[in-house]
Short mmCIF file of C-alpha atoms in Angstrom, two decimals:
data_model
loop_
_atom_site.label_atom_id
_atom_site.label_comp_id
_atom_site.label_asym_id
_atom_site.label_seq_id
_atom_site.Cartn_x
_atom_site.Cartn_y
_atom_site.Cartn_z
CA UNK A 27 43.72 166.36 91.86
CA UNK A 28 47.17 166.01 92.64
CA UNK A 29 50.41 165.57 90.15
CA UNK A 30 53.31 163.77 91.72
CA UNK A 31 56.26 165.06 89.65
CA UNK A 32 59.94 165.45 89.64
CA UNK A 33 61.64 168.33 87.64
CA UNK A 34 62.06 167.47 83.90
CA UNK A 35 61.01 164.39 84.49
CA UNK A 36 58.74 162.77 81.57
CA UNK A 37 55.94 163.78 84.35
CA UNK A 38 56.61 167.46 82.63
CA UNK A 39 54.56 166.40 79.96
CA UNK A 40 51.44 165.56 82.32
CA UNK A 41 52.31 168.99 84.40
CA UNK A 42 52.08 170.86 81.02
CA UNK A 43 48.56 168.98 79.79
CA UNK A 44 47.09 169.83 83.19
CA UNK A 45 47.97 173.32 82.89
CA UNK A 46 47.19 174.02 79.33
CA UNK A 47 43.44 172.70 80.45
CA UNK A 48 43.36 175.10 83.26
CA UNK A 49 43.02 172.26 86.01
CA UNK A 50 42.94 172.86 89.38
CA UNK A 51 45.58 170.34 91.00
CA UNK A 52 48.41 170.25 93.28
CA UNK A 53 51.59 169.51 91.82
CA UNK A 54 53.67 167.33 94.58
CA UNK A 55 57.58 167.54 94.18
CA UNK A 56 58.70 163.92 94.22
CA UNK A 57 62.42 164.62 93.52
CA UNK A 58 64.01 161.57 91.76
CA UNK A 59 67.47 163.35 92.16
CA UNK A 60 66.84 162.70 96.16
CA UNK A 61 65.65 158.94 95.36
CA UNK A 62 61.94 160.50 96.77
CA UNK A 63 60.13 158.23 94.15
CA UNK A 64 61.48 155.22 96.28
CA UNK A 65 60.17 156.49 99.60
CA UNK A 66 57.81 154.13 101.67
CA UNK A 67 54.84 156.93 101.17
CA UNK A 68 55.35 156.71 97.59
CA UNK A 69 56.05 153.61 96.89
CA UNK A 70 52.45 152.57 98.83
CA UNK A 71 50.51 154.78 95.96
CA UNK A 72 52.99 153.50 93.09
CA UNK A 73 54.61 150.13 93.74
CA UNK A 74 56.75 150.80 90.40
CA UNK A 75 58.48 153.86 92.07
CA UNK A 76 57.88 155.95 89.07
CA UNK A 77 56.44 159.37 88.33
CA UNK A 78 53.95 160.65 87.04
CA UNK A 79 51.23 159.61 88.96
CA UNK A 80 47.97 161.71 89.43
CA UNK A 81 45.47 160.74 92.59
CA UNK A 82 41.70 161.51 91.75
CA UNK A 83 39.59 161.39 94.29
CA UNK A 84 42.20 159.13 96.26
CA UNK A 85 42.37 156.66 93.48
CA UNK A 86 46.04 156.46 91.73
CA UNK A 87 46.62 156.63 87.82
CA UNK A 88 49.82 155.75 86.70
CA UNK A 89 51.70 155.59 83.48
CA UNK A 90 52.36 159.02 81.73
CA UNK A 91 50.32 158.10 78.40
CA UNK A 92 47.01 156.92 80.67
CA UNK A 93 47.55 160.41 82.31
CA UNK A 94 47.52 162.39 79.15
CA UNK A 95 44.48 160.43 77.63
CA UNK A 96 42.62 161.00 81.00
CA UNK A 97 43.20 165.06 80.83
CA UNK A 98 42.23 164.50 77.08
CA UNK A 99 38.89 162.73 78.45
CA UNK A 100 37.96 164.94 80.98
CA UNK A 101 38.93 168.26 79.17
CA UNK A 102 37.27 166.89 75.56
CA UNK A 103 36.58 170.78 74.95
CA UNK A 104 40.67 171.39 74.82
CA UNK A 105 40.80 169.17 71.94
CA UNK A 106 44.30 167.92 73.00
CA UNK A 107 43.82 165.22 69.94
CA UNK A 108 42.96 165.42 66.71
CA UNK A 109 39.20 164.41 66.06
CA UNK A 110 40.24 162.13 62.95
CA UNK A 111 40.31 158.54 63.92
CA UNK A 112 43.54 158.23 61.73
CA UNK A 113 45.43 161.64 62.72
CA UNK A 114 44.39 160.17 66.53
CA UNK A 115 45.92 156.88 65.74
CA UNK A 116 49.22 158.77 64.25
CA UNK A 117 49.49 160.86 67.36
CA UNK A 118 49.21 157.65 69.54
CA UNK A 119 51.50 155.98 67.59
CA UNK A 120 54.32 158.52 67.98
CA UNK A 121 53.54 158.83 71.71
CA UNK A 122 53.99 154.91 71.92
CA UNK A 123 57.07 155.07 70.27
CA UNK A 124 58.50 157.36 72.83
CA UNK A 125 57.23 155.74 76.16
CA UNK A 126 58.51 152.05 74.62
CA UNK A 127 61.28 152.82 72.78
CA UNK A 128 63.09 156.20 73.13
CA UNK A 129 62.24 156.56 76.78
CA UNK A 130 63.85 152.90 77.48
CA UNK A 131 67.00 154.28 75.55
CA UNK A 132 67.46 157.01 78.77
CA UNK A 133 66.54 154.10 81.15
CA UNK A 134 69.72 152.34 79.91
CA UNK A 135 71.88 155.07 80.49
CA UNK A 136 70.48 156.61 83.65
CA UNK A 137 69.31 153.15 85.26
CA UNK A 138 71.07 150.30 84.00
CA UNK A 139 70.77 148.49 87.06
CA UNK A 140 67.26 147.73 85.66
CA UNK A 141 68.25 145.46 82.89
CA UNK A 142 71.69 143.61 84.61
CA UNK A 143 73.17 143.65 87.82
CA UNK A 144 76.66 143.35 85.88
CA UNK A 145 78.02 146.92 86.45
CA UNK A 146 81.19 146.57 83.82
CA UNK A 147 78.65 145.95 81.42
CA UNK A 148 77.29 149.60 81.61
CA UNK A 149 79.41 151.27 79.87
CA UNK A 150 78.70 149.35 76.63
CA UNK A 151 75.20 149.58 76.90
CA UNK A 152 75.34 153.41 77.55
CA UNK A 153 77.07 153.41 74.12
CA UNK A 154 75.07 151.20 72.59
CA UNK A 155 71.76 153.16 73.83
CA UNK A 156 73.28 156.59 72.52
CA UNK A 157 73.71 155.11 69.34
CA UNK A 158 70.36 153.81 69.18
CA UNK A 159 68.76 157.26 70.43
CA UNK A 160 70.18 159.10 67.67
CA UNK A 161 68.38 156.76 65.28
CA UNK A 162 65.23 156.93 67.29
CA UNK A 163 65.12 160.85 66.91
CA UNK A 164 66.20 160.55 63.19
CA UNK A 165 62.59 158.38 62.87
CA UNK A 166 60.74 161.14 65.52
CA UNK A 167 62.19 163.89 62.99
CA UNK A 168 60.64 162.24 60.03
CA UNK A 169 57.18 162.24 61.69
CA UNK A 170 57.13 166.09 62.44
CA UNK A 171 55.60 168.79 60.55
CA UNK A 172 57.39 171.67 59.31
CA UNK A 173 54.93 174.12 60.83
CA UNK A 174 52.35 173.84 63.36
CA UNK A 175 51.68 170.73 65.83
CA UNK A 176 51.87 167.11 65.59
CA UNK A 177 48.57 165.75 63.72
CA UNK A 178 46.51 168.75 64.14
CA UNK A 179 46.37 172.42 64.20
CA UNK A 180 46.26 172.64 68.09
CA UNK A 181 48.97 171.74 70.21
CA UNK A 182 48.63 168.31 71.24
CA UNK A 183 49.59 165.66 73.81
CA UNK A 184 52.06 164.39 71.35
CA UNK A 185 53.57 167.54 71.19
CA UNK A 186 53.56 167.89 74.84
CA UNK A 187 55.30 164.03 75.24
CA UNK A 188 58.21 165.33 72.95
CA UNK A 189 59.32 168.12 75.31
CA UNK A 190 60.80 166.55 78.22
CA UNK A 191 62.63 163.83 75.79
CA UNK A 192 63.98 166.67 73.67
CA UNK A 193 65.75 167.99 76.66
CA UNK A 194 67.13 164.57 78.09
CA UNK A 195 68.78 164.22 74.57
CA UNK A 196 70.59 167.26 75.39
CA UNK A 197 71.50 166.17 78.76
CA UNK A 198 73.13 162.94 77.63
CA UNK A 199 75.05 164.79 75.07
CA UNK A 200 73.41 164.58 71.65
CA UNK A 201 73.58 167.74 69.38
CA UNK A 202 69.38 168.01 69.25
CA UNK A 203 69.70 170.82 66.96
CA UNK A 204 70.50 168.83 64.40
CA UNK A 205 66.97 167.78 64.29
CA UNK A 206 65.40 170.80 62.73
CA UNK A 207 61.69 170.13 62.99
CA UNK A 208 61.97 168.90 66.38
CA UNK A 209 63.96 171.79 67.25
CA UNK A 210 61.51 174.11 65.80
CA UNK A 211 58.57 172.32 67.77
CA UNK A 212 60.06 172.44 71.20
CA UNK A 213 60.96 176.50 70.46
CA UNK A 214 57.74 177.21 69.67
CA UNK A 215 56.19 174.77 72.61
CA UNK A 216 58.34 176.98 75.07
CA UNK A 217 56.71 180.40 74.29
CA UNK A 218 53.52 179.32 75.45
CA UNK A 219 52.31 180.71 78.63
CA UNK A 220 51.11 177.39 80.11
CA UNK A 221 54.57 175.85 79.19
CA UNK A 222 56.39 178.71 81.12
CA UNK A 223 54.52 178.56 83.89
CA UNK A 224 55.26 174.47 84.12
CA UNK A 225 59.01 175.00 83.43
CA UNK A 226 59.25 177.94 85.99
CA UNK A 227 57.36 175.71 88.93
CA UNK A 228 59.48 172.85 88.17
CA UNK A 229 62.98 175.20 88.10
CA UNK A 230 63.81 174.53 84.42
CA UNK A 231 65.36 177.27 82.64
CA UNK A 232 64.86 175.77 79.06
CA UNK A 233 64.10 173.04 77.01
CA UNK A 234 66.31 174.02 74.39
CA UNK A 235 69.98 174.79 75.53
CA UNK A 236 71.94 172.67 77.84
CA UNK A 237 73.78 175.61 79.08
CA UNK A 238 70.57 177.09 80.48
CA UNK A 239 69.50 173.82 82.10
CA UNK A 240 68.90 174.32 85.62
CA UNK A 241 68.78 170.62 86.82
CA UNK Q 58 43.10 147.45 55.20
CA UNK Q 59 45.85 144.95 55.61
CA UNK Q 60 47.50 143.81 59.07
CA UNK Q 61 51.00 142.50 58.93
CA UNK Q 62 51.54 140.16 61.81
CA UNK Q 63 53.81 137.27 63.28
CA UNK Q 64 52.37 134.39 64.80
CA UNK Q 65 52.15 134.93 68.54
CA UNK Q 66 53.60 137.96 68.38
CA UNK Q 67 52.39 140.95 70.22
CA UNK Q 68 50.61 141.51 67.03
CA UNK Q 69 48.24 138.94 67.90
CA UNK Q 70 46.26 141.69 70.00
CA UNK Q 71 45.60 143.86 67.05
CA UNK Q 72 44.56 140.47 64.89
CA UNK Q 73 42.00 139.54 67.65
CA UNK Q 74 40.65 143.37 67.74
CA UNK Q 75 40.23 143.52 64.04
CA UNK Q 76 38.38 140.08 63.92
CA UNK Q 77 36.23 141.01 67.04
CA UNK Q 78 34.82 143.96 65.28
CA UNK Q 79 34.33 142.32 62.11
CA UNK Q 80 36.78 144.65 60.03
CA UNK Q 81 37.27 143.26 56.62
CA UNK Q 82 40.74 142.93 56.49
CA UNK Q 83 44.08 141.00 54.95
CA UNK Q 84 46.52 139.13 57.06
CA UNK Q 85 49.93 139.35 56.10
CA UNK Q 86 52.04 136.92 57.55
CA UNK Q 87 55.19 138.61 58.36
CA UNK Q 88 57.35 135.75 60.41
CA UNK Q 89 59.76 136.92 62.88
CA UNK Q 90 61.07 133.52 63.02
CA UNK Q 91 62.41 133.88 59.35
CA UNK Q 92 63.44 137.47 59.87
CA UNK Q 93 60.75 138.72 57.78
CA UNK Q 94 60.63 142.04 59.63
CA UNK Q 95 64.16 142.70 58.52
CA UNK Q 96 63.44 142.39 54.68
CA UNK Q 97 63.87 145.43 52.58
CA UNK Q 98 60.09 145.50 51.51
CA UNK Q 99 59.26 145.42 55.15
CA UNK Q 100 61.79 147.98 56.23
CA UNK Q 101 60.33 149.97 53.82
CA UNK Q 102 56.89 150.16 55.47
CA UNK Q 103 58.59 150.17 58.95
CA UNK Q 104 61.81 151.53 59.34
CA UNK Q 105 61.78 149.91 62.95
CA UNK Q 106 61.26 146.58 61.35
CA UNK Q 107 58.56 145.41 64.04
CA UNK Q 108 55.03 144.19 63.63
CA UNK Q 109 52.25 144.86 64.16
CA UNK Q 110 51.36 147.68 61.48
CA UNK Q 111 48.50 148.16 59.70
CA UNK Q 112 47.88 149.74 55.87
CA UNK Q 113 44.87 151.85 55.29
CA UNK Q 114 44.42 153.39 51.82
CA UNK Q 115 47.87 153.09 51.17
CA UNK Q 116 48.93 154.76 54.78
CA UNK Q 117 51.07 153.10 57.64
CA UNK Q 118 50.49 152.88 61.48
CA UNK Q 119 52.91 151.48 63.61
CA UNK Q 120 53.07 150.66 67.43
CA UNK Q 121 49.94 148.28 68.75
CA UNK Q 122 48.78 150.81 71.30
CA UNK Q 123 47.90 152.96 68.55
CA UNK Q 124 46.50 149.97 66.18
CA UNK Q 125 44.40 148.92 68.94
CA UNK Q 126 42.97 152.45 69.48
CA UNK Q 127 42.48 153.59 65.90
CA UNK Q 128 40.03 149.89 65.77
CA UNK Q 129 38.30 151.67 69.01
CA UNK Q 130 38.06 154.97 66.95
CA UNK Q 131 36.87 153.42 63.69
CA UNK Q 132 34.58 151.34 65.24
CA UNK Q 133 32.96 153.16 68.08
CA UNK Q 134 30.02 150.89 68.30
CA UNK Q 135 31.86 148.01 69.25
CA UNK Q 136 32.43 149.64 72.57
CA UNK Q 137 36.41 148.19 72.84
CA UNK Q 138 37.22 150.69 75.78
CA UNK Q 139 35.10 151.73 78.78
CA UNK Q 140 33.35 155.12 78.28
CA UNK Q 141 34.08 156.75 81.69
CA UNK Q 142 37.10 158.94 81.55
CA UNK Q 143 38.66 157.29 84.51
CA UNK Q 144 38.07 153.79 83.54
CA UNK Q 145 39.27 154.49 80.25
CA UNK Q 146 42.68 155.66 81.60
CA UNK Q 147 43.23 152.82 83.89
CA UNK Q 148 42.87 150.38 81.18
CA UNK Q 149 45.33 152.57 79.00
CA UNK Q 150 47.48 152.44 82.09
CA UNK Q 151 47.66 148.85 82.18
CA UNK Q 152 48.12 148.61 78.07
CA UNK Q 153 51.03 151.21 78.68
CA UNK Q 154 52.91 148.96 81.40
CA UNK Q 155 52.55 145.81 79.38
CA UNK Q 156 54.14 147.95 76.06
CA UNK Q 157 56.78 150.05 78.22
CA UNK Q 158 57.71 147.80 80.85
CA UNK Q 159 56.63 144.05 80.51
CA UNK Q 160 57.22 143.95 76.83
CA UNK Q 161 60.61 145.12 77.28
CA UNK Q 162 61.47 142.33 79.65
CA UNK Q 163 60.98 140.00 76.66
CA UNK Q 164 63.35 142.21 74.37
CA UNK Q 165 65.88 141.86 76.90
CA UNK Q 166 65.57 137.83 76.75
CA UNK Q 167 65.06 137.39 73.26
CA UNK Q 168 66.98 140.42 71.53
CA UNK Q 169 69.59 141.29 74.16
CA UNK Q 170 71.49 142.77 71.41
CA UNK Q 171 68.97 145.56 71.02
CA UNK Q 172 70.40 146.61 74.76
CA UNK Q 173 74.40 145.66 74.34
CA UNK Q 174 76.76 144.40 71.72
CA UNK Q 175 78.59 142.32 74.57
CA UNK Q 176 77.52 139.00 74.33
CA UNK Q 177 78.83 137.62 77.64
CA UNK Q 178 76.44 140.10 79.34
CA UNK Q 179 73.29 138.56 77.64
CA UNK Q 180 72.72 135.73 80.42
CA UNK Q 181 72.96 138.06 83.41
CA UNK Q 182 70.60 140.36 81.28
CA UNK Q 183 68.11 137.58 80.85
CA UNK Q 184 68.19 136.26 84.47
CA UNK Q 185 67.46 140.08 85.33
CA UNK Q 186 64.78 140.04 83.34
CA UNK Q 187 63.12 136.84 84.39
CA UNK Q 188 63.25 138.18 87.96
CA UNK Q 189 61.53 141.19 86.94
CA UNK Q 190 58.82 139.69 84.51
CA UNK Q 191 57.67 137.75 87.81
CA UNK Q 192 57.16 141.02 89.81
CA UNK Q 193 55.71 142.95 86.74
CA UNK Q 194 53.30 140.04 86.16
CA UNK Q 195 52.28 140.37 89.85
CA UNK Q 196 51.74 143.74 89.26
CA UNK Q 197 49.36 143.07 86.10
CA UNK Q 198 47.79 140.62 88.40
CA UNK Q 199 47.02 142.91 91.21
CA UNK Q 200 45.04 144.93 88.60
CA UNK Q 201 42.76 142.22 87.06
CA UNK Q 202 39.04 141.55 87.97
CA UNK Q 203 38.11 138.39 89.81
CA UNK Q 204 35.35 137.85 87.19
CA UNK Q 205 34.94 139.85 83.69
CA UNK Q 206 36.97 141.85 82.04
CA UNK Q 207 39.43 144.85 82.13
CA UNK Q 208 37.61 148.03 83.17
CA UNK Q 209 34.36 147.25 82.13
CA UNK Q 210 31.86 144.12 81.18
CA UNK Q 211 32.88 143.94 78.00
CA UNK Q 212 35.99 142.28 76.27
CA UNK Q 213 38.53 145.47 75.93
CA UNK Q 214 41.76 146.23 74.18
CA UNK Q 215 43.43 145.96 77.68
CA UNK Q 216 42.46 142.52 77.57
CA UNK Q 217 43.18 141.51 73.99
CA UNK Q 218 46.66 143.31 75.09
CA UNK Q 219 47.34 140.65 77.83
CA UNK Q 220 46.83 137.49 75.68
CA UNK Q 221 49.93 137.43 73.88
CA UNK Q 222 52.29 138.37 76.84
CA UNK Q 223 50.81 135.79 78.78
CA UNK Q 224 51.63 133.03 76.44
CA UNK Q 225 55.46 134.50 76.27
CA UNK Q 226 55.70 134.10 79.80
CA UNK Q 227 54.98 130.34 79.41
CA UNK Q 228 57.58 130.62 76.62
CA UNK Q 229 60.33 131.75 78.51
CA UNK Q 230 59.41 129.31 81.25
CA UNK Q 231 57.69 130.98 83.86
CA UNK Q 232 54.45 129.29 85.73
CA UNK Q 233 51.98 131.82 84.58
CA UNK Q 234 49.21 129.44 86.49
CA UNK Q 235 50.58 131.08 89.75
CA UNK Q 236 48.67 134.38 88.56
CA UNK Q 237 45.15 132.86 89.03
CA UNK Q 238 43.31 136.14 87.64
CA UNK Q 239 45.19 136.29 84.90
CA UNK Q 240 44.74 132.83 83.96
CA UNK Q 241 41.20 132.90 84.20
CA UNK Q 242 40.96 135.96 81.96
CA UNK Q 243 42.91 134.42 79.27
CA UNK Q 244 40.89 130.72 79.53
CA UNK Q 245 37.85 132.97 78.94
CA UNK Q 246 39.05 134.76 76.38
CA UNK Q 247 40.24 131.85 74.50
CA UNK Q 248 36.53 130.52 74.43
CA UNK Q 249 35.63 133.56 72.20
CA UNK Q 250 34.71 132.53 68.75
CA UNK Q 251 36.75 135.63 67.43
CA UNK Q 252 39.88 134.44 69.50
CA UNK Q 253 39.76 131.15 68.27
CA UNK Q 254 39.61 132.30 64.76
CA UNK Q 255 42.50 134.26 64.86
CA UNK Q 256 44.61 131.29 66.90
CA UNK Q 257 43.83 129.09 64.26
CA UNK Q 258 44.77 131.45 61.51
CA UNK Q 259 48.00 132.07 63.30
CA UNK Q 260 48.59 128.63 63.81
CA UNK Q 261 48.51 128.42 67.93
CA UNK Q 262 47.06 125.73 69.31
CA UNK Q 263 46.46 127.50 72.86
CA UNK Q 264 47.67 130.58 74.90
CA UNK Q 265 47.09 128.69 78.24
CA UNK Q 266 49.70 125.55 78.22
CA UNK Q 267 53.36 125.26 76.98
CA UNK Q 268 52.67 121.81 75.58
CA UNK Q 269 49.71 122.61 73.66
CA UNK Q 270 51.53 125.95 72.03
CA UNK Q 271 52.63 125.14 68.33
CA UNK Q 272 55.40 127.73 67.93
#
């Protein structure tokens, strides 16, 4: 199995999931900072030009949520998602909110050209996205537990999914420590050996504080 | 169980899923055209002001993907998703692409105020979204089978998820019949008794042709 990732991108969540279950996989660096996700070789694998993707027996799987749920199905003994249908669905609801709402705000800031070719509109779009992000993260915060993990006693796919977005919040200048439960969760996640191994492999010093972020 | 829906919105997929499994539920009309999803009563249920939501034993579940996967978990005998982990993940990948990329294009066209307050940028954003949609639908088309359903022999959640977006394509003026496999799939889905019951309940004449669409 191969995972194509870029340091600190949302692929971080897939990277952590594979490390948590003890999967044997090759992590293939596809640095967005060098636009490697737009190289002809990568576009042949994923015409959308986005990480993460995984390749299993020559077949390509795109979309972070799909990769995370594949890891859950392939390693069911790891219990990466709650068993109870309602708790499972609540975790999926949070993951989908992150993918289809929160992630899009960052796309508006970092890739406004995906939305409009008119460059003079970019700064207004960024301001709007930043305001929306504070509202979105307040919704995220309201769904998080005071202790433990999202929806179950175990570190879940939803928890993993939260990690890169917290760091992105800092990167765009939001004071993420205002979200106390989110900060507590990211702090506890950061202490896990599997998470530490992935942060080291991706060259990231920390998820928590902007001053400590290497890339 | 209650499902809050607006006619022809992406809630249509959840509505069909519940009808397909024979669930007992109340369908609560929350017409976006009348801005009912922004009423204080609805916002108390979902601060995001979006349909669909379902309420089960007084608890709220947001996000279409989560509702669809809840139906799958609650009615496993209906086999709404492939059993095989890879086929399951491929179906999720398509669903996530619809939620986090295709749906967003329509948001750019119908709700540009979510992205920028500068109204004179809206027409450019719409043109951009329309061009992106043609590319996105070509990706969707490339993932669809020539016969049967997405990822399995049974009508799946991914198939249901495809239905409202096909109709939306027509609504924004795209010639959706250029996507032959997608059109074939929507045509076959439209003949299913459960789908017909839901279209009737939502007041939609057809998913296929714009001239036949009532709302």
